[in-house]
Tab-separated table of C-alpha atoms in Angstrom:
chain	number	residue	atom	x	y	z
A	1	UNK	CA	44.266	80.649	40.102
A	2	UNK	CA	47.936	80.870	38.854
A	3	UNK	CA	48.085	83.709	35.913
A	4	UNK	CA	48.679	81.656	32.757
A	5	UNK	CA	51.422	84.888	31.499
A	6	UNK	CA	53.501	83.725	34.498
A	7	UNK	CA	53.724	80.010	35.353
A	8	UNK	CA	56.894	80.673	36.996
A	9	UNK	CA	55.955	84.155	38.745
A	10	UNK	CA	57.015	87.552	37.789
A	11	UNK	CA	60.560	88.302	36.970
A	12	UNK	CA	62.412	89.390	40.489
A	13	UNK	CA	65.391	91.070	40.526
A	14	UNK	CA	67.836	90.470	43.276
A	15	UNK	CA	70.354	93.749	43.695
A	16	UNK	CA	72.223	91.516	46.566
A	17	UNK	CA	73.749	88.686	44.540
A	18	UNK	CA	77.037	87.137	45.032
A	19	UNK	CA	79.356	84.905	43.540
A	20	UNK	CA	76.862	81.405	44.196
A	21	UNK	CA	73.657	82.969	43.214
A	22	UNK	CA	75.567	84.351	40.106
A	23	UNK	CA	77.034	80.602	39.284
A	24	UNK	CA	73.111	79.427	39.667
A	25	UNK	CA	71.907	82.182	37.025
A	26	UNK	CA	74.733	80.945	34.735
A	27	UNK	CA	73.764	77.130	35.443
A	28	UNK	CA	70.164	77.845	34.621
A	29	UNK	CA	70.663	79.387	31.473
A	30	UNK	CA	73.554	76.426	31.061
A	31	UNK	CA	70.835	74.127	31.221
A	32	UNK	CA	67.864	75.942	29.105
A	33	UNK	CA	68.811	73.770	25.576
A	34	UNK	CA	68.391	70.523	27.823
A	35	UNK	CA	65.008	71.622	29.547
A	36	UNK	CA	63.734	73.240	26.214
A	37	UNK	CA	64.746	69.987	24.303
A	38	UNK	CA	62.732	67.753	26.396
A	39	UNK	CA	59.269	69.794	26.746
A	40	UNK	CA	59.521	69.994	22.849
A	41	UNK	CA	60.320	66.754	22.332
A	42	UNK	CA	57.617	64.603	20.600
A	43	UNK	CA	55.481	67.737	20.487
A	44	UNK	CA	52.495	67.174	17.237
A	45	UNK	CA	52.581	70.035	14.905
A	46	UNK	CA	49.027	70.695	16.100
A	47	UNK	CA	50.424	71.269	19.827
A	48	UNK	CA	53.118	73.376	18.079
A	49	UNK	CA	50.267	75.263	16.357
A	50	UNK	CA	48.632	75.882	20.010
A	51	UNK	CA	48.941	78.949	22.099
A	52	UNK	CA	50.321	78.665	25.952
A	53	UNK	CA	47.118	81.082	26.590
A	54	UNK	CA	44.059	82.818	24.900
A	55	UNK	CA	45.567	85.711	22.715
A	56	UNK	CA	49.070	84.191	23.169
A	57	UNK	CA	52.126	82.726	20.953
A	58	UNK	CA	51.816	79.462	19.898
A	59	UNK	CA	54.260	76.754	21.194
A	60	UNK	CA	56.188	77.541	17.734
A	61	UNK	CA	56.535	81.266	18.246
A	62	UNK	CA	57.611	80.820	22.116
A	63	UNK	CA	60.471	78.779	20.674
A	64	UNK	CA	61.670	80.648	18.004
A	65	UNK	CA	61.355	83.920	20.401
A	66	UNK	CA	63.398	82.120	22.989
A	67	UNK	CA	66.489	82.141	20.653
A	68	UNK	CA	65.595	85.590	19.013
A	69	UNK	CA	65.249	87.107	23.057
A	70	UNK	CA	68.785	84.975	23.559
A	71	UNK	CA	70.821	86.283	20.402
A	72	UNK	CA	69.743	89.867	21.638
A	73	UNK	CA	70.599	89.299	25.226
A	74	UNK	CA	74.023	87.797	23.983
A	75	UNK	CA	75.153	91.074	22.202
A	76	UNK	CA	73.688	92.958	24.844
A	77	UNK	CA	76.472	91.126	27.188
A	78	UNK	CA	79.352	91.698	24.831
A	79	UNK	CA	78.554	94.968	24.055
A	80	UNK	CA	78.671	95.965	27.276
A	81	UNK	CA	81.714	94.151	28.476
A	82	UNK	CA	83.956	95.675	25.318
A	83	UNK	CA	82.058	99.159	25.753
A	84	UNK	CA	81.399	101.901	27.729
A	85	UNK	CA	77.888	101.886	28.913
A	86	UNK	CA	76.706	101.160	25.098
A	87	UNK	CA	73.390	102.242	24.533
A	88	UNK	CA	71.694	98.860	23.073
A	89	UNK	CA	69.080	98.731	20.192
A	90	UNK	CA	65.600	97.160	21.685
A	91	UNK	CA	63.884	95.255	19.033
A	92	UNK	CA	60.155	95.012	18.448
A	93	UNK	CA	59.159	91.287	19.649
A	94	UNK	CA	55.511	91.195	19.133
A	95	UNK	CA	56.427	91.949	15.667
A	96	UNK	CA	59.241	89.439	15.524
A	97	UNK	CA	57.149	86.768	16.608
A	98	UNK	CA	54.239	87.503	13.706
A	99	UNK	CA	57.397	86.820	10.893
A	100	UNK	CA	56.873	84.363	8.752
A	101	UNK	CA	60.280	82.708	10.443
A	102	UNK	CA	58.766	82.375	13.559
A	103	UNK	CA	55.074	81.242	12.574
A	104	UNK	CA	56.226	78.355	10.287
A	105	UNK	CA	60.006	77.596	10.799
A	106	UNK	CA	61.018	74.211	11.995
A	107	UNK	CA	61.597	74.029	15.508
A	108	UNK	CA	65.435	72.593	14.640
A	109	UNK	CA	66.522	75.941	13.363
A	110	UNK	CA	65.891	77.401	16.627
A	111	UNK	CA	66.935	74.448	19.015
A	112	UNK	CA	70.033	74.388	17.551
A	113	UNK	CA	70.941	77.839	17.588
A	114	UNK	CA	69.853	78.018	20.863
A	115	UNK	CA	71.907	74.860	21.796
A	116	UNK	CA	75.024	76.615	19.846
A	117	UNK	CA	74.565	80.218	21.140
A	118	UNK	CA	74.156	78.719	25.443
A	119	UNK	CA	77.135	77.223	24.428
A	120	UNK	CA	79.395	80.059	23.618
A	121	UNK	CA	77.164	82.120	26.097
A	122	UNK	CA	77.889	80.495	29.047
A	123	UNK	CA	81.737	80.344	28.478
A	124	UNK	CA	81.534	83.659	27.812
A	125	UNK	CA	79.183	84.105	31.307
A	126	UNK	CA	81.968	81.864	33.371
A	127	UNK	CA	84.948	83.930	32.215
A	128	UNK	CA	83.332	87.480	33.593
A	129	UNK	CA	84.474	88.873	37.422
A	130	UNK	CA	81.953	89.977	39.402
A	131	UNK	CA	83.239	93.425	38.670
A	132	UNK	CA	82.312	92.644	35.104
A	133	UNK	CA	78.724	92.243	36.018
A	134	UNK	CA	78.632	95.573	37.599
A	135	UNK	CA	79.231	97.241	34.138
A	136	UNK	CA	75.873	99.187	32.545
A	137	UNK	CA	74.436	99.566	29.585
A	138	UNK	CA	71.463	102.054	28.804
A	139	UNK	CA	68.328	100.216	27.415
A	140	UNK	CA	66.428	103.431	25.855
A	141	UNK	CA	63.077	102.185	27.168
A	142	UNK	CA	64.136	101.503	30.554
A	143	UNK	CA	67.103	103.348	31.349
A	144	UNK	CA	70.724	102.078	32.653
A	145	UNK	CA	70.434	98.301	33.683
A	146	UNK	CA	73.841	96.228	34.920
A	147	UNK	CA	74.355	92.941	33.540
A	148	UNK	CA	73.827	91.251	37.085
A	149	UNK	CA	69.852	92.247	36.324
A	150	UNK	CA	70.716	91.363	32.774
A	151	UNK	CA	71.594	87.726	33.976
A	152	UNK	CA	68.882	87.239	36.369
A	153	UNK	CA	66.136	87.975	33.946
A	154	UNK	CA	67.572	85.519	31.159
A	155	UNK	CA	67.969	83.206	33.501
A	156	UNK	CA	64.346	83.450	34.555
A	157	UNK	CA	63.004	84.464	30.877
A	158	UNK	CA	64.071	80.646	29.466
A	159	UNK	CA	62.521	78.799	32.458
A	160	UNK	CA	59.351	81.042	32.263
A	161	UNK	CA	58.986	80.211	28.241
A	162	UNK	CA	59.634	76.534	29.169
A	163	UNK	CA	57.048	76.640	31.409
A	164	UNK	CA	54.865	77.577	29.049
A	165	UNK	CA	55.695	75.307	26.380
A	166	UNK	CA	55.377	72.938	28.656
A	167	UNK	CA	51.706	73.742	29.776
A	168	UNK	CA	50.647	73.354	26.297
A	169	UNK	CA	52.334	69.993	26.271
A	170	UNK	CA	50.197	69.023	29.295
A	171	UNK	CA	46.903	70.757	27.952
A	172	UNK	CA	47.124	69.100	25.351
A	173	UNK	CA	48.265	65.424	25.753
């Protein structure tokens, strides 16, 4: 039985990238408004209202955590390329996901921020040399991370929160 947490599989990172695998990361997280857009689409505000899993977010607070988890990775990126190994501020997402934002808002808010900020991400992404990617930054929870691990897990973090928007879909057609 397929754990419901991971419908895509644990997050893997890959220390041995190069420059293709790098321009795949970028592509998926290129693509994430698209593939969000079309497992929300047509979703009922009682599907919205459901949880992917028992004790989970709803379908509504997976989306609005996808572009709060995206804003933070974003700044994490450009803080990193313009400093020296900046030491980033983690943010409490549990707790971000209970505000009153991100248990009611209109799933428009976040699409289109989402559309807007992959946008300027992914120019941003594109511009970088793999040198850049190399650079650190020191997460206080889990210690220096590169943004080559940074990349791989965003790139992996919107397709595993599509997935499970889209198994409520299914459940639930």
């Amino acid at each position: 039985m397929q754990d419901e947490r991971y419908p895509i599989g644990k997050f893997e990172f890959r220390p041995d990238i190069d420059n293709d695998r790098r321009k795949q990361f970028i592509d998926q997280i290129a693509a994430l408004p698209r593939e969000l857009g079309k497992v929300t689409k047509d979703l009922t505000e009682k599907q919205l209202e459901t949880p992917y899993r028992a004790g989970g977010w709803t379908a509504r607070q997976v989306v609005h955590h996808i572009a709060d988890s995206h804003l933070n990775a974003y700044i994490r990126f450009k803080l990193t390329i313009t400093e020296d190994q900046p030491t980033i501020k983690p943010y409490q997402e549990k707790l971000w996901a209970e505000v009153s934002d991100a248990t009611s808002a209109s799933l428009e808010s976040s699409m289109s921020l989402i559309e807007g900020l992959h946008s300027r991400w992914v120019v941003f992404l594109r511009s970088l040399s793999p040198k850049d990617f190399e650079r650190t930054f020191v997460h206080p929870e889990h210690g220096i991370m590169n943004l080559d691990r940074l990349l791989q897990l965003y790139a992996w973090h919107g397709r595993h929160h599509t997935a499970h928007i889209k198994s409520v879909r299914d459940r639930t057609h």
